[in-house]
Amino acid sequence: MIYCVEDERNIRELLVYTLETTGFHAKGLTDGNELWEALKKEIPELILLDIMLPGEDGYRILEKLKSASATRDVPVIMVTAKEAEYDKVRGLEGGADDYITKPFGMMEFVARVKAVLRRCGQKSSEDKMLGCGEISVFVKKHEVRCRGIKVELTRKEFELLQYLLENKGIVLTRNQILCRIWGYDFDGETRTVDVHVRTLRQKLGEEGNLIETVRGVGYRIGG
Ligand code: CA
């Protein structure tokens, strides 16, 4: 998934169209507010970020993306106006991976996107990262960070969090969780799940609230 944050409708639609016809999934967003909403649901592989936007501008958005652990490693390509040479420097210093100057050709645009994904893919394939809000889980390293700070979890708590994040936005029943984490399915033991959810929430602090109890059903993260 690639997010295209651009307030000019024609450009936004063209970007999304071009990416989709090249085989990517892309979503057009008009401003920072829409981006923050979209990020709650899905962390994309790449963000294209226009600089001149209503509300928060591209620099401010970039700064926020780079300071949140869930989005810090998402590559960003800044989209700049032609004459603004200074923009590029500021964007790259702010942590952007590349920039594209308007107006640009679609071939060049796709080539830039692919190049950045290739470069950053090498980094990200080292360890799959799952996240929600300020929670980041590095699966291979078995590491959990909350607002950038490492959180120590037991093996079961880690697996539980991983399972919830892999199914972000979806309600998992206690039985599903039992089957997956403990390897059995027995109604009488569903309390085990509740106990682990409780300790997991405590360890995650404020972000623990992201794990929602769905009454009579089970649990969900990022709903
Ligand atoms: Ca704009």
Short mmCIF file of C-alpha atoms and ligand atoms in Angstrom, two decimals:
data_model
loop_
_atom_site.label_atom_id
_atom_site.label_comp_id
_atom_site.label_asym_id
_atom_site.label_seq_id
_atom_site.Cartn_x
_atom_site.Cartn_y
_atom_site.Cartn_z
CA MET A 1 0.00 0.00 0.00
CA ILE A 2 1.21 3.46 -0.91
CA TYR A 3 -0.41 6.60 0.49
CA CYS A 4 -0.45 9.70 -1.71
CA VAL A 5 -1.00 12.86 0.33
CA GLU A 6 -1.81 15.61 -2.13
CA ASP A 7 -4.53 18.25 -1.94
CA GLU A 8 -4.75 18.89 -5.68
CA ARG A 9 -7.31 16.44 -6.87
CA ASN A 10 -6.00 16.02 -10.42
CA ILE A 11 -2.48 15.24 -9.27
CA ARG A 12 -3.70 12.97 -6.50
CA GLU A 13 -5.88 10.96 -8.84
CA LEU A 14 -3.14 10.74 -11.41
CA LEU A 15 -0.65 9.45 -8.82
CA VAL A 16 -3.07 6.82 -7.55
CA TYR A 17 -4.05 5.81 -11.07
CA THR A 18 -0.44 5.51 -12.20
CA LEU A 19 0.54 3.43 -9.19
CA GLU A 20 -2.45 1.13 -9.52
CA THR A 21 -1.82 0.51 -13.20
CA THR A 22 1.78 -0.32 -12.30
CA GLY A 23 0.56 -2.99 -9.90
CA PHE A 24 0.71 -1.16 -6.56
CA HIS A 25 -2.14 -0.58 -4.17
CA ALA A 26 -2.47 3.13 -3.61
CA LYS A 27 -4.74 5.43 -1.67
CA GLY A 28 -5.19 9.16 -2.19
CA LEU A 29 -5.43 11.38 0.89
CA THR A 30 -6.06 15.12 0.82
CA ASP A 31 -4.30 16.29 3.96
CA GLY A 32 -2.62 15.41 7.24
CA ASN A 33 -5.89 14.65 9.00
CA GLU A 34 -6.80 12.03 6.45
CA LEU A 35 -3.30 10.59 6.66
CA TRP A 36 -3.42 10.23 10.47
CA GLU A 37 -6.78 8.50 10.19
CA ALA A 38 -5.49 6.14 7.48
CA LEU A 39 -2.37 5.32 9.52
CA LYS A 40 -4.53 4.05 12.37
CA LYS A 41 -5.84 1.40 10.01
CA GLU A 42 -2.78 0.54 7.99
CA ILE A 43 0.90 1.42 7.90
CA PRO A 44 1.81 1.74 4.20
CA GLU A 45 5.05 0.69 2.52
CA LEU A 46 5.62 4.22 1.26
CA ILE A 47 4.17 7.71 1.63
CA LEU A 48 4.19 10.35 -1.10
CA LEU A 49 3.93 13.67 0.62
CA ASP A 50 3.10 17.00 -0.95
CA ILE A 51 4.62 20.00 0.81
CA MET A 52 2.00 22.67 0.31
CA LEU A 53 -1.07 21.26 2.01
CA PRO A 54 -3.98 22.86 3.84
CA GLY A 55 -3.57 22.50 7.62
CA GLU A 56 -0.30 20.81 8.53
CA ASP A 57 2.26 21.20 5.75
CA GLY A 58 4.43 18.40 4.43
CA TYR A 59 7.39 19.28 6.65
CA ARG A 60 5.34 19.17 9.81
CA ILE A 61 3.79 15.86 8.74
CA LEU A 62 7.23 14.45 7.95
CA GLU A 63 8.48 15.50 11.36
CA LYS A 64 5.56 13.75 13.07
CA LEU A 65 5.98 10.61 10.96
CA LYS A 66 9.65 10.41 11.82
CA SER A 67 9.08 10.92 15.54
CA ALA A 68 6.49 8.14 15.93
CA SER A 69 7.90 4.64 16.26
CA ALA A 70 5.15 3.04 14.16
CA THR A 71 5.86 5.25 11.15
CA ARG A 72 9.54 6.13 11.62
CA ASP A 73 10.72 3.53 9.12
CA VAL A 74 8.12 4.16 6.45
CA PRO A 75 9.91 5.71 3.47
CA VAL A 76 8.68 9.13 2.39
CA ILE A 77 9.01 10.80 -1.00
CA MET A 78 8.40 14.54 -0.84
CA VAL A 79 6.60 16.17 -3.73
CA THR A 80 7.94 19.67 -4.24
CA ALA A 81 7.09 22.66 -6.41
CA LYS A 82 9.51 23.19 -9.26
CA GLU A 83 11.32 26.35 -8.28
CA ALA A 84 11.70 25.59 -4.59
CA GLU A 85 15.27 24.28 -4.37
CA TYR A 86 15.35 24.93 -0.66
CA ASP A 87 12.48 22.52 -0.08
CA LYS A 88 14.54 19.55 -1.15
CA VAL A 89 17.24 20.20 1.39
CA ARG A 90 14.77 20.71 4.19
CA GLY A 91 12.86 17.57 3.23
CA LEU A 92 15.93 15.39 3.01
CA GLU A 93 17.28 16.74 6.26
CA GLY A 94 13.93 15.96 7.86
CA GLY A 95 14.33 12.31 6.96
CA ALA A 96 12.62 12.06 3.57
CA ASP A 97 14.06 9.33 1.34
CA ASP A 98 13.70 11.17 -1.93
CA TYR A 99 11.87 14.04 -3.57
CA ILE A 100 10.10 14.54 -6.83
CA THR A 101 9.81 17.97 -8.40
CA LYS A 102 6.51 19.04 -9.94
CA PRO A 103 5.67 18.74 -12.76
CA PHE A 104 7.07 15.26 -13.28
CA GLY A 105 6.64 12.55 -15.85
CA MET A 106 4.86 9.40 -14.79
CA MET A 107 7.71 7.15 -15.92
CA GLU A 108 10.15 9.05 -13.77
CA PHE A 109 7.70 9.00 -10.89
CA VAL A 110 7.27 5.21 -11.01
CA ALA A 111 11.02 4.70 -11.31
CA ARG A 112 11.59 6.82 -8.17
CA VAL A 113 8.95 4.93 -6.23
CA LYS A 114 10.45 1.58 -7.19
CA ALA A 115 13.96 2.72 -6.35
CA VAL A 116 12.97 3.90 -2.88
CA LEU A 117 11.00 0.72 -2.19
CA ARG A 118 13.93 -1.38 -3.32
CA ARG A 119 16.35 0.51 -1.11
CA CYS A 120 14.10 0.46 1.92
CA GLY A 121 12.91 -3.09 1.25
CA GLN A 122 16.42 -4.27 1.98
CA LYS A 123 16.15 -2.73 5.39
CA SER A 124 12.62 -3.88 6.15
CA SER A 125 13.01 -7.44 4.93
CA GLU A 126 15.51 -7.90 7.73
CA ASP A 127 12.68 -7.79 10.20
CA LYS A 128 8.97 -7.57 9.74
CA MET A 129 7.48 -4.79 11.80
CA LEU A 130 3.93 -4.73 13.06
CA GLY A 131 2.45 -1.70 14.68
CA CYS A 132 -0.51 0.17 15.98
CA GLY A 133 -0.48 3.66 17.46
CA GLU A 134 2.82 3.95 19.31
CA ILE A 135 3.35 0.20 19.56
CA SER A 136 5.96 -1.40 17.28
CA VAL A 137 6.69 -5.11 17.18
CA PHE A 138 9.79 -6.47 15.47
CA VAL A 139 8.89 -10.06 14.88
CA LYS A 140 12.29 -11.65 14.30
CA LYS A 141 14.05 -9.72 17.01
CA HIS A 142 11.17 -10.50 19.34
CA GLU A 143 11.21 -6.89 20.38
CA VAL A 144 8.36 -4.64 21.39
CA ARG A 145 8.65 -0.89 21.64
CA CYS A 146 6.10 1.47 23.04
CA ARG A 147 6.72 5.17 22.21
CA GLY A 148 10.19 4.03 21.25
CA ILE A 149 10.91 2.45 24.63
CA LYS A 150 11.52 -1.29 24.88
CA VAL A 151 8.85 -3.29 26.68
CA GLU A 152 9.62 -6.69 28.19
CA LEU A 153 6.90 -9.23 27.50
CA THR A 154 6.61 -12.93 28.26
CA ARG A 155 6.58 -15.25 25.28
CA LYS A 156 2.80 -15.72 25.46
CA GLU A 157 2.17 -11.99 25.79
CA PHE A 158 4.38 -11.37 22.78
CA GLU A 159 2.57 -13.98 20.69
CA LEU A 160 -0.76 -12.56 21.77
CA LEU A 161 0.22 -9.04 20.76
CA GLN A 162 1.62 -10.29 17.46
CA TYR A 163 -1.57 -12.21 16.71
CA LEU A 164 -3.74 -9.17 17.48
CA LEU A 165 -1.57 -6.92 15.29
CA GLU A 166 -1.59 -9.38 12.41
CA ASN A 167 -5.36 -9.09 12.53
CA LYS A 168 -5.59 -5.37 13.18
CA GLY A 169 -9.16 -4.11 13.21
CA ILE A 170 -10.58 -7.62 13.40
CA VAL A 171 -12.20 -9.09 16.50
CA LEU A 172 -10.54 -12.33 17.62
CA THR A 173 -12.55 -14.64 19.81
CA ARG A 174 -11.06 -16.04 23.00
CA ASN A 175 -11.18 -19.48 21.42
CA GLN A 176 -9.29 -18.34 18.34
CA ILE A 177 -6.64 -16.83 20.58
CA LEU A 178 -6.45 -19.97 22.72
CA CYS A 179 -6.04 -22.16 19.66
CA ARG A 180 -3.33 -20.05 18.16
CA ILE A 181 -1.28 -19.22 21.23
CA TRP A 182 -1.87 -22.19 23.51
CA GLY A 183 -2.69 -24.70 20.83
CA TYR A 184 -5.99 -25.88 22.19
CA ASP A 185 -9.64 -25.01 22.07
CA PHE A 186 -11.50 -25.40 25.32
CA ASP A 187 -14.10 -22.95 26.58
CA GLY A 188 -13.25 -23.43 30.23
CA GLU A 189 -9.77 -22.03 29.69
CA THR A 190 -10.71 -18.76 28.03
CA ARG A 191 -9.94 -17.01 31.29
CA THR A 192 -6.28 -17.66 30.47
CA VAL A 193 -6.70 -15.27 27.56
CA ASP A 194 -8.27 -12.58 29.75
CA VAL A 195 -5.44 -12.84 32.26
CA HIS A 196 -2.80 -12.44 29.57
CA VAL A 197 -4.62 -9.55 27.93
CA ARG A 198 -4.71 -7.82 31.30
CA THR A 199 -0.98 -8.15 31.93
CA LEU A 200 -0.21 -7.21 28.33
CA ARG A 201 -2.30 -4.05 28.64
CA GLN A 202 -0.53 -3.11 31.85
CA LYS A 203 2.89 -3.51 30.29
CA LEU A 204 1.92 -1.40 27.28
CA GLY A 205 0.85 1.45 29.57
CA GLU A 206 -1.37 4.02 27.91
CA GLU A 207 -1.10 2.23 24.57
CA GLY A 208 -2.66 -0.80 26.26
CA ASN A 209 -5.99 0.90 25.68
CA LEU A 210 -5.59 0.10 21.99
CA ILE A 211 -6.53 -3.46 22.88
CA GLU A 212 -10.27 -3.29 23.01
CA THR A 213 -12.56 -5.77 24.75
CA VAL A 214 -15.49 -6.64 22.54
CA ARG A 215 -18.11 -7.81 25.01
CA GLY A 216 -19.21 -11.37 24.63
CA VAL A 217 -16.86 -11.93 21.71
CA GLY A 218 -13.19 -11.32 22.35
CA TYR A 219 -10.49 -8.76 21.66
CA ARG A 220 -9.42 -6.40 18.94
CA ILE A 221 -6.56 -3.98 18.40
CA GLY A 222 -6.83 -0.86 16.26
CA GLY A 223 -10.56 -1.16 15.67
CA CA B 1 -0.43 21.06 -2.71
#
